[in-house]
Amino acid sequence: MKTLNDFNFKDKKALIRVDFNVPLNENFEVTDRTRINAAKPTIIKILEDGGSCVLMSHLGRPKGKQEEFSLKHIVSDLEDVLGVEVHFAQDCIGDDVKELANKLNPGEILLLENLRFYDEETKGDKDFAEKLSRLGDVYVNDAFGTAHRAHASTTIVAQFFPENKCFGHLLAQEIESIKKVLEDGESPVLAILGGAKVSSKITVIENILDKVDDLIIGGGMTFTFIKALGGSIGDSICEDDKMALALDILKQAEAKNVKIHLPVDVVAADEFSNDANTQICDVKQIPNGWQGLDAGPESLKVFDIVVNNSKTILWNGPLGVFEMENFAKGTISLGDSIAEATKNGAFSLVGGGDSVAAVKQFGFEDKVSYVSTGGGAMLESLEGKTLPGIAAILE
Ligand code: AMP
């Protein structure tokens, strides 16, 4: 696996695919710099080697050239994070951009305009990728968030750099973290899968049954399993058409010696609202008119023991409707347990969408081993797929 450390960038121009798809407010100001900060180590390494950087990214989902999706909006934040002046190109291909790239001196940075102003980007167009490739000597992919897409800048462009291509620090770290869990994880290995639906996590569950010793299933997914096992779930969220599948997963787990831990009690509410009346019930005896919106106190005690017995922990998906304060306790308690286990030497990886949001919201970011920057890319990795952006560098 070629990384930045295999290259000396002195007098070289690195063409770097970064993920600067950051949130902007109505005044086009960056509201979260996480992704800009995440790209910094790669950029700094190249500049310190005596190289220059041509940065390319997408921002949002523009339809053609739309001013509001221009990457010019992030230039001052990028300069602030890097402490270096950033030149901005009004386009991402063409003679003018080529000239700007050619003029770059060692230590300088050029940010290209939004790649998705061209449909060719998401179509994975080879000619477009070739035009991008003219802007650098070495191709560096550091965008985990788009590594599951075979787009021109994430995958196709790599073929124009048969020898001179590598992973940036961020992408290398993401790959290492997933490997640490799925391949080299010290046992007992635990996966915690929460979130709303079985259907969106089914391939992940099936893939990780071969890799883990314990599996905690929480969140809305719980109720499809409990109903399939004959429990009364009241008005809780449930996918009736996935009940047979849920039973099959339990059977597969048993055959593979994986211990499944479902909540034993829940916080039930009489409506889907933070102001609802609540009661704690046995997960198999939720009255009609009530729905389970969080894991209950007995479940959290059990989960705490399981988490603290584990040496490797993967967490994907909240244990309850954490967006509502009254149903966030389960997710917060689980975060506390994982933080404690991590402090005692376990490796913990949090990845995929809402668990990342929860970890940030409740301040666990620095108390777990690694927080992934990719939602869809993380899920596809956990499903056991080789991501096209990663394969393109390895080929
Ligand atoms: P996912 O994107 O599949 O990880 O799902 C995350 C969403 O699941 C969050 O928005 C949670 O509010 C939601 N969720 C978690 N537990 C429940 C539950 N018991 N009932 C309904 N939604 C839930």
CSV table of C-alpha atoms and ligand atoms in Angstrom, one decimal:
chain,number,residue,atom,x,y,z
A,1,MET,CA,0.0,0.0,0.0
A,2,LYS,CA,1.7,3.2,-1.2
A,3,THR,CA,1.4,6.1,1.1
A,4,LEU,CA,2.8,9.7,1.2
A,5,ASN,CA,5.8,8.4,3.1
A,6,ASP,CA,6.9,6.5,-0.1
A,7,PHE,CA,7.4,9.7,-1.9
A,8,ASN,CA,9.6,12.8,-1.6
A,9,PHE,CA,7.6,15.7,-3.1
A,10,LYS,CA,10.6,18.0,-3.6
A,11,ASP,CA,9.8,20.1,-6.7
A,12,LYS,CA,6.9,17.9,-7.4
A,13,LYS,CA,3.3,19.0,-7.9
A,14,ALA,CA,0.8,16.8,-6.0
A,15,LEU,CA,-2.7,16.6,-7.4
A,16,ILE,CA,-4.7,15.8,-4.3
A,17,ARG,CA,-8.3,14.7,-4.2
A,18,VAL,CA,-9.6,16.0,-0.8
A,19,ASP,CA,-13.1,16.0,0.6
A,20,PHE,CA,-14.0,19.7,1.2
A,21,ASN,CA,-17.7,19.0,1.0
A,22,VAL,CA,-18.3,21.1,4.1
A,23,PRO,CA,-21.5,22.6,5.4
A,24,LEU,CA,-22.1,26.3,4.5
A,25,ASN,CA,-24.7,28.6,6.1
A,26,GLU,CA,-26.9,31.1,4.2
A,27,ASN,CA,-24.0,33.6,4.1
A,28,PHE,CA,-21.8,30.9,2.5
A,29,GLU,CA,-19.7,30.6,5.6
A,30,VAL,CA,-18.2,27.3,6.6
A,31,THR,CA,-20.0,26.0,9.7
A,32,ASP,CA,-17.9,22.9,10.4
A,33,ARG,CA,-14.2,22.7,9.5
A,34,THR,CA,-13.7,19.0,10.4
A,35,ARG,CA,-13.0,18.0,6.8
A,36,ILE,CA,-10.6,20.9,6.2
A,37,ASN,CA,-8.7,20.0,9.4
A,38,ALA,CA,-8.6,16.4,8.3
A,39,ALA,CA,-6.8,17.2,5.1
A,40,LYS,CA,-4.1,19.3,6.7
A,41,PRO,CA,-1.5,16.6,7.6
A,42,THR,CA,-1.3,15.5,4.0
A,43,ILE,CA,-1.0,19.0,2.6
A,44,ILE,CA,1.6,20.1,5.1
A,45,LYS,CA,3.8,17.0,4.5
A,46,ILE,CA,3.9,17.8,0.8
A,47,LEU,CA,4.7,21.4,1.4
A,48,GLU,CA,7.4,20.6,3.9
A,49,ASP,CA,9.0,18.2,1.4
A,50,GLY,CA,9.3,21.2,-0.9
A,51,GLY,CA,6.4,20.3,-3.2
A,52,SER,CA,3.3,22.2,-4.2
A,53,CYS,CA,-0.4,21.1,-4.0
A,54,VAL,CA,-3.2,21.3,-6.4
A,55,LEU,CA,-6.4,20.5,-4.4
A,56,MET,CA,-9.5,19.2,-6.0
A,57,SER,CA,-12.9,18.5,-4.4
A,58,HIS,CA,-16.6,18.6,-4.9
A,59,LEU,CA,-19.0,20.7,-2.8
A,60,GLY,CA,-22.7,19.7,-2.6
A,61,ARG,CA,-24.7,18.6,-5.6
A,62,PRO,CA,-24.7,21.5,-8.1
A,63,LYS,CA,-26.6,21.3,-11.4
A,64,GLY,CA,-24.0,22.7,-13.7
A,65,LYS,CA,-22.1,25.8,-12.6
A,66,GLN,CA,-24.0,27.3,-9.6
A,67,GLU,CA,-22.3,30.1,-7.7
A,68,GLU,CA,-23.6,29.0,-4.3
A,69,PHE,CA,-21.6,25.7,-4.7
A,70,SER,CA,-18.3,27.5,-5.5
A,71,LEU,CA,-15.3,26.3,-3.6
A,72,LYS,CA,-14.2,30.0,-3.4
A,73,HIS,CA,-16.4,30.1,-0.3
A,74,ILE,CA,-13.9,28.0,1.7
A,75,VAL,CA,-10.7,29.7,0.6
A,76,SER,CA,-10.3,31.9,3.8
A,77,ASP,CA,-11.1,28.9,6.1
A,78,LEU,CA,-8.5,26.8,4.3
A,79,GLU,CA,-5.9,29.6,4.6
A,80,ASP,CA,-6.7,29.9,8.2
A,81,VAL,CA,-6.3,26.2,8.9
A,82,LEU,CA,-3.1,25.8,6.9
A,83,GLY,CA,-1.5,29.1,7.6
A,84,VAL,CA,-0.6,29.4,4.0
A,85,GLU,CA,-2.0,31.6,1.2
A,86,VAL,CA,-4.3,29.6,-1.2
A,87,HIS,CA,-4.6,30.5,-4.9
A,88,PHE,CA,-8.0,29.8,-6.4
A,89,ALA,CA,-8.7,28.6,-9.9
A,90,GLN,CA,-12.1,29.6,-11.4
A,91,ASP,CA,-12.4,26.2,-13.1
A,92,CYS,CA,-11.0,22.7,-12.6
A,93,ILE,CA,-9.8,22.0,-16.1
A,94,GLY,CA,-8.6,24.0,-19.2
A,95,ASP,CA,-5.7,26.0,-20.3
A,96,ASP,CA,-6.0,28.8,-17.7
A,97,VAL,CA,-6.0,26.3,-14.9
A,98,LYS,CA,-3.1,24.4,-16.4
A,99,GLU,CA,-1.1,27.7,-16.5
A,100,LEU,CA,-1.9,28.4,-12.9
A,101,ALA,CA,-0.8,24.9,-11.9
A,102,ASN,CA,2.4,25.3,-14.0
A,103,LYS,CA,3.3,28.6,-12.2
A,104,LEU,CA,3.0,27.1,-8.7
A,105,ASN,CA,6.3,27.3,-6.8
A,106,PRO,CA,7.3,24.8,-4.1
A,107,GLY,CA,5.3,25.6,-1.0
A,108,GLU,CA,2.3,27.0,-2.9
A,109,ILE,CA,-1.3,25.8,-3.0
A,110,LEU,CA,-3.9,26.0,-5.8
A,111,LEU,CA,-7.5,25.1,-5.0
A,112,LEU,CA,-9.6,24.1,-8.1
A,113,GLU,CA,-13.2,25.1,-8.6
A,114,ASN,CA,-15.9,22.5,-7.8
A,115,LEU,CA,-15.4,19.3,-9.8
A,116,ARG,CA,-19.1,18.7,-9.9
A,117,PHE,CA,-19.7,21.7,-12.1
A,118,TYR,CA,-19.0,19.1,-14.8
A,119,ASP,CA,-21.3,16.1,-15.1
A,120,GLU,CA,-18.2,14.2,-16.3
A,121,GLU,CA,-17.0,14.0,-12.7
A,122,THR,CA,-19.7,11.8,-11.3
A,123,LYS,CA,-20.0,9.9,-14.6
A,124,GLY,CA,-16.3,8.9,-14.2
A,125,ASP,CA,-15.5,10.3,-17.7
A,126,LYS,CA,-12.1,9.3,-18.8
A,127,ASP,CA,-11.3,12.4,-20.9
A,128,PHE,CA,-12.2,14.6,-18.0
A,129,ALA,CA,-10.0,12.6,-15.7
A,130,GLU,CA,-7.2,12.8,-18.2
A,131,LYS,CA,-7.6,16.7,-18.2
A,132,LEU,CA,-7.4,16.7,-14.4
A,133,SER,CA,-4.3,14.5,-14.6
A,134,ARG,CA,-2.4,17.1,-16.5
A,135,LEU,CA,-2.4,19.3,-13.3
A,136,GLY,CA,0.0,17.2,-11.2
A,137,ASP,CA,3.0,14.9,-11.2
A,138,VAL,CA,1.8,12.6,-8.4
A,139,TYR,CA,-1.8,11.7,-7.6
A,140,VAL,CA,-2.8,11.6,-4.0
A,141,ASN,CA,-6.2,10.4,-2.9
A,142,ASP,CA,-7.1,11.7,0.6
A,143,ALA,CA,-10.9,11.7,0.3
A,144,PHE,CA,-12.4,8.8,2.2
A,145,GLY,CA,-15.9,10.3,2.0
A,146,THR,CA,-16.0,9.7,-1.7
A,147,ALA,CA,-13.8,6.6,-2.0
A,148,HIS,CA,-16.9,4.4,-2.6
A,149,ARG,CA,-17.6,6.3,-5.8
A,150,ALA,CA,-16.0,5.5,-9.1
A,151,HIS,CA,-15.9,9.2,-10.1
A,152,ALA,CA,-13.3,10.8,-12.4
A,153,SER,CA,-11.3,12.5,-9.6
A,154,THR,CA,-11.6,9.7,-7.0
A,155,THR,CA,-10.9,6.6,-9.2
A,156,ILE,CA,-10.5,7.1,-13.0
A,157,VAL,CA,-7.7,9.7,-12.7
A,158,ALA,CA,-5.5,7.2,-11.0
A,159,GLN,CA,-4.9,5.3,-14.2
A,160,PHE,CA,-2.9,8.3,-15.6
A,161,PHE,CA,-0.4,7.9,-12.7
A,162,PRO,CA,0.6,4.2,-13.0
A,163,GLU,CA,3.6,4.6,-10.7
A,164,ASN,CA,3.0,8.0,-9.1
A,165,LYS,CA,-0.1,7.5,-7.0
A,166,CYS,CA,-0.7,7.0,-3.3
A,167,PHE,CA,-3.0,7.4,-0.3
A,168,GLY,CA,-2.9,10.6,1.7
A,169,HIS,CA,-2.5,10.4,5.5
A,170,LEU,CA,-6.3,10.6,6.2
A,171,LEU,CA,-7.3,7.9,3.7
A,172,ALA,CA,-4.4,5.6,5.0
A,173,GLN,CA,-5.6,6.1,8.5
A,174,GLU,CA,-9.2,5.2,7.6
A,175,ILE,CA,-8.0,2.1,5.9
A,176,GLU,CA,-5.8,1.1,8.9
A,177,SER,CA,-8.7,1.7,11.4
A,178,ILE,CA,-11.1,-0.5,9.5
A,179,LYS,CA,-8.3,-3.2,9.2
A,180,LYS,CA,-7.7,-3.0,12.9
A,181,VAL,CA,-11.3,-3.9,13.5
A,182,LEU,CA,-12.2,-6.3,10.7
A,183,GLU,CA,-8.9,-8.1,10.2
A,184,ASP,CA,-6.4,-7.6,13.0
A,185,GLY,CA,-8.8,-6.9,15.9
A,186,GLU,CA,-7.7,-8.2,19.3
A,187,SER,CA,-10.5,-10.3,20.7
A,188,PRO,CA,-13.0,-10.1,22.1
A,189,VAL,CA,-14.2,-8.0,19.1
A,190,LEU,CA,-17.5,-6.3,19.5
A,191,ALA,CA,-19.7,-4.5,16.9
A,192,ILE,CA,-22.6,-2.3,18.0
A,193,LEU,CA,-25.1,-1.6,15.3
A,194,GLY,CA,-27.9,0.8,16.0
A,195,GLY,CA,-29.9,3.2,13.9
A,196,ALA,CA,-33.3,3.0,12.4
A,197,LYS,CA,-33.6,0.1,10.0
A,198,VAL,CA,-32.5,-3.5,9.6
A,199,SER,CA,-32.7,-3.1,5.8
A,200,SER,CA,-30.0,-0.5,5.6
A,201,LYS,CA,-27.6,-2.5,7.8
A,202,ILE,CA,-28.3,-6.1,6.7
A,203,THR,CA,-25.2,-6.5,4.5
A,204,VAL,CA,-23.0,-5.0,7.3
A,205,ILE,CA,-24.5,-7.5,9.8
A,206,GLU,CA,-23.9,-10.5,7.5
A,207,ASN,CA,-20.4,-9.5,6.8
A,208,ILE,CA,-19.3,-8.8,10.4
A,209,LEU,CA,-20.7,-12.0,11.8
A,210,ASP,CA,-17.6,-13.6,10.5
A,211,LYS,CA,-15.4,-11.1,12.3
A,212,VAL,CA,-16.8,-10.4,15.8
A,213,ASP,CA,-17.3,-12.3,19.0
A,214,ASP,CA,-20.2,-10.1,20.2
A,215,LEU,CA,-22.8,-8.0,18.5
A,216,ILE,CA,-25.0,-5.5,20.2
A,217,ILE,CA,-28.1,-4.6,18.2
A,218,GLY,CA,-29.9,-1.5,19.3
A,219,GLY,CA,-32.0,1.5,18.1
A,220,GLY,CA,-35.0,1.1,15.9
A,221,MET,CA,-33.7,-2.2,14.5
A,222,THR,CA,-34.3,-3.9,17.8
A,223,PHE,CA,-38.0,-4.2,17.3
A,224,THR,CA,-37.9,-6.2,14.0
A,225,PHE,CA,-35.9,-8.8,16.0
A,226,ILE,CA,-38.1,-8.7,19.1
A,227,LYS,CA,-41.3,-9.0,17.1
A,228,ALA,CA,-39.8,-11.9,15.1
A,229,LEU,CA,-39.0,-13.6,18.4
A,230,GLY,CA,-42.7,-13.3,19.5
A,231,GLY,CA,-42.5,-10.1,21.6
A,232,SER,CA,-45.1,-7.4,21.7
A,233,ILE,CA,-43.6,-4.2,20.4
A,234,GLY,CA,-46.6,-1.8,20.6
A,235,ASP,CA,-46.3,0.9,18.0
A,236,SER,CA,-42.5,0.7,17.8
A,237,ILE,CA,-40.8,1.0,14.4
A,238,CYS,CA,-40.6,-2.4,12.6
A,239,GLU,CA,-40.0,-3.8,9.2
A,240,ASP,CA,-42.4,-6.8,9.1
A,241,ASP,CA,-40.9,-8.0,5.8
A,242,LYS,CA,-37.5,-8.3,7.4
A,243,MET,CA,-38.6,-10.5,10.3
A,244,ALA,CA,-37.6,-13.8,8.7
A,245,LEU,CA,-34.2,-12.3,7.9
A,246,ALA,CA,-33.8,-11.2,11.5
A,247,LEU,CA,-34.4,-14.8,12.7
A,248,ASP,CA,-32.0,-16.0,10.1
A,249,ILE,CA,-29.3,-13.6,11.4
A,250,LEU,CA,-29.9,-14.9,14.9
A,251,LYS,CA,-29.4,-18.5,13.6
A,252,GLN,CA,-26.3,-17.6,11.6
A,253,ALA,CA,-24.9,-15.9,14.7
A,254,GLU,CA,-25.5,-19.0,16.8
A,255,ALA,CA,-23.8,-21.2,14.2
A,256,LYS,CA,-20.8,-18.8,14.2
A,257,ASN,CA,-20.6,-18.6,17.9
A,258,VAL,CA,-21.4,-14.9,17.9
A,259,LYS,CA,-23.2,-13.6,21.0
A,260,ILE,CA,-26.0,-11.3,20.1
A,261,HIS,CA,-27.1,-8.8,22.7
A,262,LEU,CA,-30.5,-7.1,22.2
A,263,PRO,CA,-32.0,-4.5,24.7
A,264,VAL,CA,-33.9,-6.2,27.5
A,265,ASP,CA,-35.9,-3.0,28.4
A,266,VAL,CA,-36.7,0.2,26.6
A,267,VAL,CA,-37.9,3.8,27.3
A,268,ALA,CA,-41.3,3.7,25.6
A,269,ALA,CA,-43.2,6.9,24.7
A,270,ASP,CA,-46.9,7.5,23.9
A,271,GLU,CA,-45.9,9.6,20.8
A,272,PHE,CA,-42.8,10.3,18.7
A,273,SER,CA,-42.0,13.5,20.5
A,274,ASN,CA,-39.6,14.8,23.1
A,275,ASP,CA,-42.6,15.9,25.2
A,276,ALA,CA,-44.3,12.5,25.2
A,277,ASN,CA,-45.2,10.6,28.3
A,278,THR,CA,-42.7,7.8,29.0
A,279,GLN,CA,-42.4,4.6,30.8
A,280,ILE,CA,-39.7,1.9,31.1
A,281,CYS,CA,-40.9,-1.5,29.8
A,282,ASP,CA,-39.7,-4.9,29.1
A,283,VAL,CA,-38.7,-4.9,25.5
A,284,LYS,CA,-41.1,-7.8,24.8
A,285,GLN,CA,-44.1,-6.2,26.5
A,286,ILE,CA,-44.5,-2.8,25.1
A,287,PRO,CA,-48.2,-1.8,25.4
A,288,ASN,CA,-50.2,-0.8,22.3
A,289,GLY,CA,-50.1,3.0,21.8
A,290,TRP,CA,-46.5,3.1,23.0
A,291,GLN,CA,-43.2,2.9,21.1
A,292,GLY,CA,-39.7,2.2,22.2
A,293,LEU,CA,-37.4,5.2,21.5
A,294,ASP,CA,-34.4,4.4,23.6
A,295,ALA,CA,-32.6,1.5,25.4
A,296,GLY,CA,-33.7,1.1,29.0
A,297,PRO,CA,-31.5,1.1,32.2
A,298,GLU,CA,-31.1,-2.7,32.5
A,299,SER,CA,-30.0,-2.9,28.9
A,300,LEU,CA,-27.4,-0.2,29.4
A,301,LYS,CA,-26.0,-2.1,32.4
A,302,VAL,CA,-25.6,-5.2,30.2
A,303,PHE,CA,-24.1,-3.2,27.3
A,304,ASP,CA,-21.6,-1.6,29.7
A,305,ILE,CA,-20.3,-5.0,30.8
A,306,VAL,CA,-20.1,-6.3,27.2
A,307,VAL,CA,-18.3,-3.1,26.0
A,308,ASN,CA,-15.8,-3.2,28.9
A,309,ASN,CA,-15.1,-6.9,28.2
A,310,SER,CA,-14.1,-6.1,24.7
A,311,LYS,CA,-10.7,-5.2,23.3
A,312,THR,CA,-11.9,-4.1,19.8
A,313,ILE,CA,-15.1,-2.1,19.4
A,314,LEU,CA,-16.9,-0.9,16.3
A,315,TRP,CA,-19.9,1.4,16.7
A,316,ASN,CA,-22.3,2.3,14.0
A,317,GLY,CA,-25.7,3.8,14.7
A,318,PRO,CA,-27.3,5.4,17.8
A,319,LEU,CA,-29.1,3.3,20.5
A,320,GLY,CA,-32.2,5.6,20.4
A,321,VAL,CA,-33.7,8.8,19.0
A,322,PHE,CA,-30.7,10.8,20.3
A,323,GLU,CA,-31.8,13.9,18.5
A,324,MET,CA,-34.5,14.3,21.2
A,325,GLU,CA,-33.0,15.0,24.6
A,326,ASN,CA,-35.3,12.6,26.5
A,327,PHE,CA,-34.3,9.6,24.3
A,328,ALA,CA,-30.5,10.3,24.1
A,329,LYS,CA,-29.6,8.7,27.4
A,330,GLY,CA,-28.9,5.3,25.9
A,331,THR,CA,-26.6,6.7,23.2
A,332,ILE,CA,-24.8,8.8,25.8
A,333,SER,CA,-24.4,5.9,28.2
A,334,LEU,CA,-23.0,3.7,25.4
A,335,GLY,CA,-20.5,6.5,24.5
A,336,ASP,CA,-19.4,6.6,28.2
A,337,SER,CA,-18.9,2.9,28.2
A,338,ILE,CA,-16.9,3.0,25.0
A,339,ALA,CA,-14.8,5.9,26.3
A,340,GLU,CA,-14.0,3.9,29.5
A,341,ALA,CA,-13.1,0.8,27.5
A,342,THR,CA,-10.8,2.9,25.3
A,343,LYS,CA,-9.1,4.5,28.3
A,344,ASN,CA,-8.4,0.9,29.5
A,345,GLY,CA,-6.7,0.0,26.2
A,346,ALA,CA,-9.4,-1.1,23.8
A,347,PHE,CA,-9.4,0.1,20.2
A,348,SER,CA,-12.6,1.8,19.3
A,349,LEU,CA,-13.8,2.9,15.9
A,350,VAL,CA,-16.9,5.0,15.4
A,351,GLY,CA,-18.2,5.2,11.8
A,352,GLY,CA,-21.1,5.9,9.6
A,353,GLY,CA,-23.5,8.8,9.7
A,354,ASP,CA,-25.5,9.3,12.8
A,355,SER,CA,-23.2,7.7,15.4
A,356,VAL,CA,-20.5,10.2,14.3
A,357,ALA,CA,-23.0,13.1,14.8
A,358,ALA,CA,-23.9,11.7,18.2
A,359,VAL,CA,-20.2,11.3,19.2
A,360,LYS,CA,-19.5,14.9,18.3
A,361,GLN,CA,-22.7,16.2,19.9
A,362,PHE,CA,-22.0,14.5,23.2
A,363,GLY,CA,-18.3,15.3,23.3
A,364,PHE,CA,-16.9,11.7,22.8
A,365,GLU,CA,-14.7,12.6,19.8
A,366,ASP,CA,-11.4,12.6,21.7
A,367,LYS,CA,-12.4,9.7,24.0
A,368,VAL,CA,-12.6,7.0,21.2
A,369,SER,CA,-9.7,5.8,19.2
A,370,TYR,CA,-10.9,6.9,15.8
A,371,VAL,CA,-13.9,8.7,14.3
A,372,SER,CA,-14.3,8.0,10.6
A,373,THR,CA,-14.9,10.8,8.1
A,374,GLY,CA,-16.9,8.7,5.7
A,375,GLY,CA,-20.6,7.7,6.0
A,376,GLY,CA,-21.4,5.7,2.9
A,377,ALA,CA,-17.8,4.8,2.4
A,378,MET,CA,-17.6,3.4,5.9
A,379,LEU,CA,-20.8,1.3,5.5
A,380,GLU,CA,-19.6,-0.1,2.2
A,381,SER,CA,-16.2,-1.0,3.8
A,382,LEU,CA,-18.1,-2.8,6.7
A,383,GLU,CA,-20.1,-4.6,4.1
A,384,GLY,CA,-16.8,-6.1,3.0
A,385,LYS,CA,-16.6,-4.3,-0.4
A,386,THR,CA,-13.3,-3.0,-1.8
A,387,LEU,CA,-14.0,0.7,-2.5
A,388,PRO,CA,-13.2,1.8,-6.1
A,389,GLY,CA,-11.1,4.8,-4.9
A,390,ILE,CA,-9.0,2.5,-2.8
A,391,ALA,CA,-8.7,-0.2,-5.5
A,392,ALA,CA,-7.5,2.4,-8.0
A,393,ILE,CA,-4.5,3.2,-5.9
A,394,LEU,CA,-3.7,-0.4,-5.1
A,395,GLU,CA,-3.8,-1.5,-8.8
B,1,AMP,P1,-29.3,5.2,10.7
B,1,AMP,O1,-29.1,6.3,9.7
B,1,AMP,O2,-29.9,3.9,10.2
B,1,AMP,O3,-28.0,4.9,11.5
B,1,AMP,O4,-30.4,5.7,11.7
B,1,AMP,C1,-30.2,6.7,12.6
B,1,AMP,C2,-31.5,7.2,13.1
B,1,AMP,O5,-32.2,6.1,13.8
B,1,AMP,C3,-31.4,8.4,14.1
B,1,AMP,O6,-32.0,9.5,13.4
B,1,AMP,C4,-32.3,7.9,15.2
B,1,AMP,O7,-33.2,8.9,15.7
B,1,AMP,C5,-33.1,6.8,14.7
B,1,AMP,N1,-33.5,5.8,15.7
B,1,AMP,C6,-32.8,5.2,16.7
B,1,AMP,N2,-33.5,4.5,17.5
B,1,AMP,C7,-34.8,4.6,17.1
B,1,AMP,C8,-36.0,4.1,17.6
B,1,AMP,N3,-36.1,3.3,18.6
B,1,AMP,N4,-37.1,4.4,16.9
B,1,AMP,C9,-37.1,5.2,15.8
B,1,AMP,N5,-35.9,5.7,15.3
B,1,AMP,C10,-34.8,5.4,15.9
